[in-house]
mmCIF file of C-alpha atoms in Angstrom:
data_model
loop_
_atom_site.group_PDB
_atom_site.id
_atom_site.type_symbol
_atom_site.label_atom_id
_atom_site.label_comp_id
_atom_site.label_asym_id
_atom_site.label_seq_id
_atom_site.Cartn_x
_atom_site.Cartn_y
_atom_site.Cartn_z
ATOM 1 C CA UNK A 1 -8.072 7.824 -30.624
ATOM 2 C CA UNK A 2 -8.614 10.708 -28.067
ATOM 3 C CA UNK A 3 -11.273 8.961 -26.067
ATOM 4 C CA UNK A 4 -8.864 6.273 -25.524
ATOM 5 C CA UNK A 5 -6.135 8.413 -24.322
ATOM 6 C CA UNK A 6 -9.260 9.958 -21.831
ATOM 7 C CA UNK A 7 -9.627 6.558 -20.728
ATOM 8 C CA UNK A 8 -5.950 5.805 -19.840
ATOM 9 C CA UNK A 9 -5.566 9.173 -18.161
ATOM 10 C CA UNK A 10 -8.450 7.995 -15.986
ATOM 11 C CA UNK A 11 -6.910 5.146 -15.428
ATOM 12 C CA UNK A 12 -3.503 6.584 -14.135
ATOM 13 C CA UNK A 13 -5.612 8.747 -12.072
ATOM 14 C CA UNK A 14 -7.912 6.164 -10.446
ATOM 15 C CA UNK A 15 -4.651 3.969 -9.665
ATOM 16 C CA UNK A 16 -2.868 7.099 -8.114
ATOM 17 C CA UNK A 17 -5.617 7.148 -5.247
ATOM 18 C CA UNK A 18 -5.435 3.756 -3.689
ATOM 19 C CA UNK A 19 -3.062 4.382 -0.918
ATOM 20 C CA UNK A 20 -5.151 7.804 -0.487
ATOM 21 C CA UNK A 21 -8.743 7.600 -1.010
ATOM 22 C CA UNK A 22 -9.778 4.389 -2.655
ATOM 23 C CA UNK A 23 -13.403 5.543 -2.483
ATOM 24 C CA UNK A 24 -12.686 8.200 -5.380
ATOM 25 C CA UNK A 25 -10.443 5.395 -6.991
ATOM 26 C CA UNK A 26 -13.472 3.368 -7.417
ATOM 27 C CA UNK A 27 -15.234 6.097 -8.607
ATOM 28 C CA UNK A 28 -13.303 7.068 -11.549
ATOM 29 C CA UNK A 29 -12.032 3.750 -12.875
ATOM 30 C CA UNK A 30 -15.998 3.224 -12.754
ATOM 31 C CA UNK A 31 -16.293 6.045 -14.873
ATOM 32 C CA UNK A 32 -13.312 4.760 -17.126
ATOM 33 C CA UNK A 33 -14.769 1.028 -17.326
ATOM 34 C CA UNK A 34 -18.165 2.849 -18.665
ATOM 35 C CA UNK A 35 -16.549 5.060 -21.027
ATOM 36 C CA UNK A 36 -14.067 2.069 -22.775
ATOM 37 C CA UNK A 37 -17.243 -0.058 -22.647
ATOM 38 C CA UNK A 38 -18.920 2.410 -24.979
ATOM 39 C CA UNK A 39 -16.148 2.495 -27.413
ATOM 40 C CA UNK A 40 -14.967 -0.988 -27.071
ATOM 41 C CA UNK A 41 -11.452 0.024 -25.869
ATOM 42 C CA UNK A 42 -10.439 -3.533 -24.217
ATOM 43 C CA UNK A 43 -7.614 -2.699 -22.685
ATOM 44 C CA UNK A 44 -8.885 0.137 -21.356
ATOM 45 C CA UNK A 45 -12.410 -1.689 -19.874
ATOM 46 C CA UNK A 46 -9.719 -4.839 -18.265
ATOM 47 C CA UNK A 47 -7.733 -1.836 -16.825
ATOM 48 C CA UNK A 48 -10.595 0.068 -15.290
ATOM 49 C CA UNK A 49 -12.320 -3.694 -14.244
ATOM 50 C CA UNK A 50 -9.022 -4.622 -12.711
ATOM 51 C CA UNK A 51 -8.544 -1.179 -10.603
ATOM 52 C CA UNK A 52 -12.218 -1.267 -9.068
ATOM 53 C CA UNK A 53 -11.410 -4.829 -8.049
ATOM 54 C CA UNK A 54 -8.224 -3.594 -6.132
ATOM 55 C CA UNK A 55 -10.226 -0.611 -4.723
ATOM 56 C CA UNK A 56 -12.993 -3.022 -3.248
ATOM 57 C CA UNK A 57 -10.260 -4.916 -2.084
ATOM 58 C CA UNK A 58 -9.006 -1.634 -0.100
ATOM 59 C CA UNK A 59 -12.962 -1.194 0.444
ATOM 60 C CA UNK A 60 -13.213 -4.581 2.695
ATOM 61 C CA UNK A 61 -15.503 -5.763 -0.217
ATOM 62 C CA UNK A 62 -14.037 -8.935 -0.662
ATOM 63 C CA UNK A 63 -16.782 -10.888 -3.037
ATOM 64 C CA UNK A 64 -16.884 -7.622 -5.459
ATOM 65 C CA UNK A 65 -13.083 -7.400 -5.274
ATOM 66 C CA UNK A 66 -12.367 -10.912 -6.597
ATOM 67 C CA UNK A 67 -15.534 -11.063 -9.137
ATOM 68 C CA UNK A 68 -14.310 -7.877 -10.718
ATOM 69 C CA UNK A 69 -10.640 -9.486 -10.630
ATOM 70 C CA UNK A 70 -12.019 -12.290 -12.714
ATOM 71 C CA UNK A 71 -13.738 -10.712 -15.025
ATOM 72 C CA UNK A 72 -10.566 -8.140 -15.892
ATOM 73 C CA UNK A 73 -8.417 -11.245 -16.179
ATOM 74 C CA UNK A 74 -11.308 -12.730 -18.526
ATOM 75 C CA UNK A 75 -11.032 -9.388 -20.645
ATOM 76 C CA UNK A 76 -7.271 -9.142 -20.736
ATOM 77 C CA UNK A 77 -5.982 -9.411 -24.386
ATOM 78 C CA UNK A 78 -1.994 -10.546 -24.310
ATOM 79 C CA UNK A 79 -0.856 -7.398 -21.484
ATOM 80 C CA UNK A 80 1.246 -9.530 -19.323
ATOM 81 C CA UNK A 81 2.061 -6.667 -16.913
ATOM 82 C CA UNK A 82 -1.668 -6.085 -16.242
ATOM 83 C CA UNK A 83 -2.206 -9.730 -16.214
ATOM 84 C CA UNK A 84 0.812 -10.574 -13.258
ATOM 85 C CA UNK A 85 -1.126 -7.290 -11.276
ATOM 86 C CA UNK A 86 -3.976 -9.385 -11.685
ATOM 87 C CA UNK A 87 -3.111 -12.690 -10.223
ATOM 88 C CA UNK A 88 -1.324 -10.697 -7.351
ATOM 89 C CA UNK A 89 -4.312 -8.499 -6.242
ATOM 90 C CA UNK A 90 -6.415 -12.334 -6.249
ATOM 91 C CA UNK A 91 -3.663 -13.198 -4.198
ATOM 92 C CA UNK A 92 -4.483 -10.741 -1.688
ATOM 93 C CA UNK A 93 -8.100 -11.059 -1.965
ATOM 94 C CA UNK A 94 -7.172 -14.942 -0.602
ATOM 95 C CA UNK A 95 -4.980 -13.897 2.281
ATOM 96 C CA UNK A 96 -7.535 -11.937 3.545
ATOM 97 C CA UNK A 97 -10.073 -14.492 3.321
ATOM 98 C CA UNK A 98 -7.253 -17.045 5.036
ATOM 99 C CA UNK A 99 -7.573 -19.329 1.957
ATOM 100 C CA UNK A 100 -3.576 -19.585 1.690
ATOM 101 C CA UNK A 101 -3.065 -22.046 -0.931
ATOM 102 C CA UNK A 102 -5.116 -20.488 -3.238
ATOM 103 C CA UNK A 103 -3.531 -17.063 -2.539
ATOM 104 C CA UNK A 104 -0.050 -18.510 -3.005
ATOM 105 C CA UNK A 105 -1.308 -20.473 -6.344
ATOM 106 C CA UNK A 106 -2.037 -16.711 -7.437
ATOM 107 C CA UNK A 107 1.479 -15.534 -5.706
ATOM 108 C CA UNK A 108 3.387 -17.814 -8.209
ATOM 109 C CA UNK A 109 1.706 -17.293 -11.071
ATOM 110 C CA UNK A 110 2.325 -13.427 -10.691
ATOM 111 C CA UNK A 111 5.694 -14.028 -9.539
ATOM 112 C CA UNK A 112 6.740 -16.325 -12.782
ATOM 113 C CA UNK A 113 5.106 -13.664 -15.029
ATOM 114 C CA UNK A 114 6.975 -10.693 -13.469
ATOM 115 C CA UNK A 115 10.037 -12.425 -13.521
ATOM 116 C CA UNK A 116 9.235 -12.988 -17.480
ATOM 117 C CA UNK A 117 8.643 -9.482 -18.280
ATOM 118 C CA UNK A 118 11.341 -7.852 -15.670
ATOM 119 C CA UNK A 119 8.620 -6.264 -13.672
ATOM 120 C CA UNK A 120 10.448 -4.850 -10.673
ATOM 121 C CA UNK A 121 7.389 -3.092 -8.878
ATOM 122 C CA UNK A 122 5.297 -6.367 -9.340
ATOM 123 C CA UNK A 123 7.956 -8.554 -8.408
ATOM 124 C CA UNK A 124 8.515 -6.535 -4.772
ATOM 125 C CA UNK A 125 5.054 -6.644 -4.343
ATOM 126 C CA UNK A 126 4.473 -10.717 -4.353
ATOM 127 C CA UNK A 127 7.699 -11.009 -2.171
ATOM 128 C CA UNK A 128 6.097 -8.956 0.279
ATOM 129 C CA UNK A 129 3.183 -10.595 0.038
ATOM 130 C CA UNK A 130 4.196 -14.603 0.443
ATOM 131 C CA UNK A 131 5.898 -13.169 3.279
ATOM 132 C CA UNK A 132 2.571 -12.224 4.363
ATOM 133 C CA UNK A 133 1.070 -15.767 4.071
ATOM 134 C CA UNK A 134 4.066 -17.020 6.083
ATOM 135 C CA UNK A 135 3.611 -15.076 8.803
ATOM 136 C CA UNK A 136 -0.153 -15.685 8.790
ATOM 137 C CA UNK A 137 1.345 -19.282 8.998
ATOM 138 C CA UNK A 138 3.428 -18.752 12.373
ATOM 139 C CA UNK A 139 6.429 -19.109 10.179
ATOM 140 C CA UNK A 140 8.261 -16.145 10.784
ATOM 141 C CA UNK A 141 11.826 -16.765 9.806
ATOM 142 C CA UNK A 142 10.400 -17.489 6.414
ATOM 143 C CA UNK A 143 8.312 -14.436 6.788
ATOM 144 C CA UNK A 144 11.160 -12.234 7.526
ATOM 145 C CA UNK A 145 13.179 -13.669 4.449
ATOM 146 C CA UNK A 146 10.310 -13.168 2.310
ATOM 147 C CA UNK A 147 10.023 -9.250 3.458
ATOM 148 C CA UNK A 148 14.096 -8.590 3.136
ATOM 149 C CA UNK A 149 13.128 -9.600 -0.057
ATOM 150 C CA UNK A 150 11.282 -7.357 -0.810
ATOM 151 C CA UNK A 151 13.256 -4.263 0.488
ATOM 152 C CA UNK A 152 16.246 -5.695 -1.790
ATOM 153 C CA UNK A 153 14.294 -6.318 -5.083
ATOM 154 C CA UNK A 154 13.635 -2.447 -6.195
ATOM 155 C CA UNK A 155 17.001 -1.066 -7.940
ATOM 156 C CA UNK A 156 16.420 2.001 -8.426
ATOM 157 C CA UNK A 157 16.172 4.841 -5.593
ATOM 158 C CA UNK A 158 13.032 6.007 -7.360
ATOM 159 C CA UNK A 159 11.638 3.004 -5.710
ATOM 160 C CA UNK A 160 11.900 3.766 -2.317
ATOM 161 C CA UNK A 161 8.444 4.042 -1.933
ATOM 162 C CA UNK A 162 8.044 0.438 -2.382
ATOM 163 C CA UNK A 163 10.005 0.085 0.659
ATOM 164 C CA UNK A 164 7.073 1.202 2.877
ATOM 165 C CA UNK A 165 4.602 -2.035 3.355
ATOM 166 C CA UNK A 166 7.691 -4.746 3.545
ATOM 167 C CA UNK A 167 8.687 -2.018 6.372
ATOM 168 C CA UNK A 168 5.433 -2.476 8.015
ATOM 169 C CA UNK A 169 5.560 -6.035 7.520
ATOM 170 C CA UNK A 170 7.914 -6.442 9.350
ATOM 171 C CA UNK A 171 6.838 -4.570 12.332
ATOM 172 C CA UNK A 172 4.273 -6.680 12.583
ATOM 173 C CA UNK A 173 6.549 -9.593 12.488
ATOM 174 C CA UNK A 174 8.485 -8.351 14.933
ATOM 175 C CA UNK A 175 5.328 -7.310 17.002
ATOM 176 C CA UNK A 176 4.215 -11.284 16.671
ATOM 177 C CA UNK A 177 7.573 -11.957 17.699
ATOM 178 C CA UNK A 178 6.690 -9.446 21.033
ATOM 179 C CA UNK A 179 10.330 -8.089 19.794
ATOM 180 C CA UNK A 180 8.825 -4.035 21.132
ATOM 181 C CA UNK A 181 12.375 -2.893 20.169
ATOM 182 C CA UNK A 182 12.468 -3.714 16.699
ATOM 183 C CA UNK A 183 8.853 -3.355 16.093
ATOM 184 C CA UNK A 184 8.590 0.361 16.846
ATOM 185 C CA UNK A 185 12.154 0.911 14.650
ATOM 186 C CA UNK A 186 10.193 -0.649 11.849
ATOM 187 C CA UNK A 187 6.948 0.812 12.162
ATOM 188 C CA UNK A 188 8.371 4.286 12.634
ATOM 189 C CA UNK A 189 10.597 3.776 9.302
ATOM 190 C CA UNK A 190 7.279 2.765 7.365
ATOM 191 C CA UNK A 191 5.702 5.691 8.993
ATOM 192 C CA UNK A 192 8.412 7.981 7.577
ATOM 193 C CA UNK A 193 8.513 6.312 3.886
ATOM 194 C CA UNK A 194 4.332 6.633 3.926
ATOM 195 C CA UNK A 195 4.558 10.039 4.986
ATOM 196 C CA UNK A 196 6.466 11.012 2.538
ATOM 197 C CA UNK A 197 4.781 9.187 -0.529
ATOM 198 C CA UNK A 198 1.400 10.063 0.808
ATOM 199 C CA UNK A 199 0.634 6.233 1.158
ATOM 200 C CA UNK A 200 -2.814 6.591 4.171
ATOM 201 C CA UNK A 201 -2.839 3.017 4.350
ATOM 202 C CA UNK A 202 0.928 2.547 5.962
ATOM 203 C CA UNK A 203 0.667 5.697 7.757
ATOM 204 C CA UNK A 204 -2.614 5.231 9.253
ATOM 205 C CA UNK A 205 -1.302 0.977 9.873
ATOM 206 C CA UNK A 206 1.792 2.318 11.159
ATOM 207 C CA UNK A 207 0.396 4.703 13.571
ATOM 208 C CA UNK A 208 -2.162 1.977 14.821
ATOM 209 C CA UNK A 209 0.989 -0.914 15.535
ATOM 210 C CA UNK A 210 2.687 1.927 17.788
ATOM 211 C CA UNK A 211 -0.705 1.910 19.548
ATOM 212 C CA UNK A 212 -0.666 -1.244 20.075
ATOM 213 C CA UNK A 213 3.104 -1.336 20.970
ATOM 214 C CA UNK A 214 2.176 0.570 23.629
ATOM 215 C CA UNK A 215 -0.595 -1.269 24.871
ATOM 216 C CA UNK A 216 1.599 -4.440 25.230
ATOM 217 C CA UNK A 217 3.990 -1.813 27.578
ATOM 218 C CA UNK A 218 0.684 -0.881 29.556
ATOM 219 C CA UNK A 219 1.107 2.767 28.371
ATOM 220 C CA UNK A 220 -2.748 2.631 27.847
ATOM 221 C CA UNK A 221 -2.573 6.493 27.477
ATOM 222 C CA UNK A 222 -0.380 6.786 24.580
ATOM 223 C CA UNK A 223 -1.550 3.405 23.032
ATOM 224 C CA UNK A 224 -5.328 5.664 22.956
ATOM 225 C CA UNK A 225 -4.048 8.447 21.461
ATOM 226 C CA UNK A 226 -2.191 6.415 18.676
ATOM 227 C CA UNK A 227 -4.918 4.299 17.945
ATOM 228 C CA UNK A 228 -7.370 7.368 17.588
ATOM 229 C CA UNK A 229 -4.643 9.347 15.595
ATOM 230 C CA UNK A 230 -4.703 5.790 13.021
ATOM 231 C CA UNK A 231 -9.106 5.949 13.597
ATOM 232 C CA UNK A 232 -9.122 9.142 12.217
ATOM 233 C CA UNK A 233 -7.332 8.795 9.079
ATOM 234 C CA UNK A 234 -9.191 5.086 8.522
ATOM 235 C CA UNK A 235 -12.237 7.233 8.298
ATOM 236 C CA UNK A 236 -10.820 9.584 5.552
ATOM 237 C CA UNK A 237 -10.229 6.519 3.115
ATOM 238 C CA UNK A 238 -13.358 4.484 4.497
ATOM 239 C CA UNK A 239 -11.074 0.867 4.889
ATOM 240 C CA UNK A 240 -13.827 -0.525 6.875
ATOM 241 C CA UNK A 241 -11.887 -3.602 7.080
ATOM 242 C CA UNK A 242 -8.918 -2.110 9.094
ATOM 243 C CA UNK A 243 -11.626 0.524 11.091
ATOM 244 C CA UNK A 244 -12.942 -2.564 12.597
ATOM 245 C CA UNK A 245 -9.304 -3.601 13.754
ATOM 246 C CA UNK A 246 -9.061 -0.585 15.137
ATOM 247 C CA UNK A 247 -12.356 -1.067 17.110
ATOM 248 C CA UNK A 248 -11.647 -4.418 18.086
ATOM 249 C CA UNK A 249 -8.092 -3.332 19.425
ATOM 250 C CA UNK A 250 -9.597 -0.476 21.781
ATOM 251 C CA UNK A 251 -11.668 -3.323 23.441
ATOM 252 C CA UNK A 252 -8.550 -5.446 24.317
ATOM 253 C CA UNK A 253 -7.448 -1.983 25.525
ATOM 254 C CA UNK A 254 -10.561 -1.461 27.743
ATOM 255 C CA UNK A 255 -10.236 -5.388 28.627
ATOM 256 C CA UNK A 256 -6.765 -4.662 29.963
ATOM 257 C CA UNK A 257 -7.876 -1.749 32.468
ATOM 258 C CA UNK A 258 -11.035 -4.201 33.469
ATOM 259 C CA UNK A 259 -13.181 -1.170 32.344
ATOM 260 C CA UNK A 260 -15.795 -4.733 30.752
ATOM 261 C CA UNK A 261 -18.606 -2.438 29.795
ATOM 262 C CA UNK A 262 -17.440 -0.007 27.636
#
């Protein structure tokens, strides 16, 4: 049917703006969700459900995220690709609520299923992200594993893009690690990859870790202009969630130079 091909076109387009402007993202697949709900196009209305979860998730809205999650996992009929995305984006809407076991539950059960169908993308996505939970942990020689992982699992050069959050990953490893060295040569290769892929959320992440590279060197200047360059573009895509890192990390900043008002 042509309405359903409208609906997966929406789709593809509402996926295409996470790293960007997940604000629109949520918008459209909205607008796909109520169009496949009108013509009872299931895979369509588990698609759309599935990519507003993983824009609130971008969003900061955590409880929305993981109720619209459910619900697209409830409404999945037999798409086992779409089903592994699914138990990965829960597994992120755990890590950032620190409940780890749950999130790795979710981490497995994507993993197995990507492994099952030979989904590549998937599969460098939950490496990267049990990494994740393992650094969380303090366990960063597992961490770091976990991220190599990731950089190795894509074989195709297409792929590359894939490369950029493991990259930033492990920045902040290294960062945890208060390796400076390696830190900056990581964030500034995620940097690069993001750049070049148009991927907001690495590039405006990236900037913010050489901000706060700099900080830990007591280059307060440069760490303020980083962390303002990484501000502004926070503010484009409206991640509230990593805005009020930002905030946060200009206070240690002002903490720092004693200046306890401001």
């Amino acid at each position: 049917m042509e309405t359903y091909k409208i609906i997966d076109q929406l789709n593809l387009e509402s996926e295409s703006l996470e790293n960007s402007t997940p604000q629109q993202m949520l918008a459209i697949a909205k607008e796909s969700y109520e169009l496949a709900l009108s013509v009872g196009y299931h895979n369509g209305i588990a698609k759309s459900l599935f990519l507003q979860g993983r824009a609130h998730l971008r969003l900061g809205n955590m409880q929305d995220s993981e109720n619209l999650l459910l619900n697209a996992l409830e409404k999945n009929k037999a798409d086992l690709d779409l089903e592994s995305e699914i138990f990965n984006a829960l597994g992120n809407v755990y890590v950032y609520l620190e409940i780890f076991d749950k999130a790795y539950d979710y981490y497995q059960r994507s993993l197995n299923l990507a492994i099952k169908i030979n989904n590549r993308i998937v599969e460098t996505g939950i490496f990267n992200n049990i990494g994740e939970i393992f650094r969380r942990l303090g366990d960063f020689k597992s961490a770091l594993s976990y991220y190599q992982k990731a950089l190795e699992t894509p074989n195709d050069s297409t792929d590359l893009k894939l490369s950029a959050l493991p990259l930033f990953n492990l920045c902040e490893t290294y960062l945890e690690l208060d390796d400076l060295s390696n830190a900056e040569n990581y964030a500034y290769k995620a940097l690069d990859v993001a750049k070049k892929y148009n991927d907001k959320l690495i590039e405006s992440a990236s900037i913010s870790r050489l901000g706060l590279i700099e900080r830990k060197r007591k280059n307060y200047d440069k760490a303020f202009s980083y962390l303002n360059d990484s501000l502004f573009i926070y503010e484009e895509t409206k991640e509230r969630f990593h805005i009020a890192e930002i905030y946060i990390e200009f206070s240690k900043i002002y903490m720092d130079i004693k200046n306890y008002e401001k």
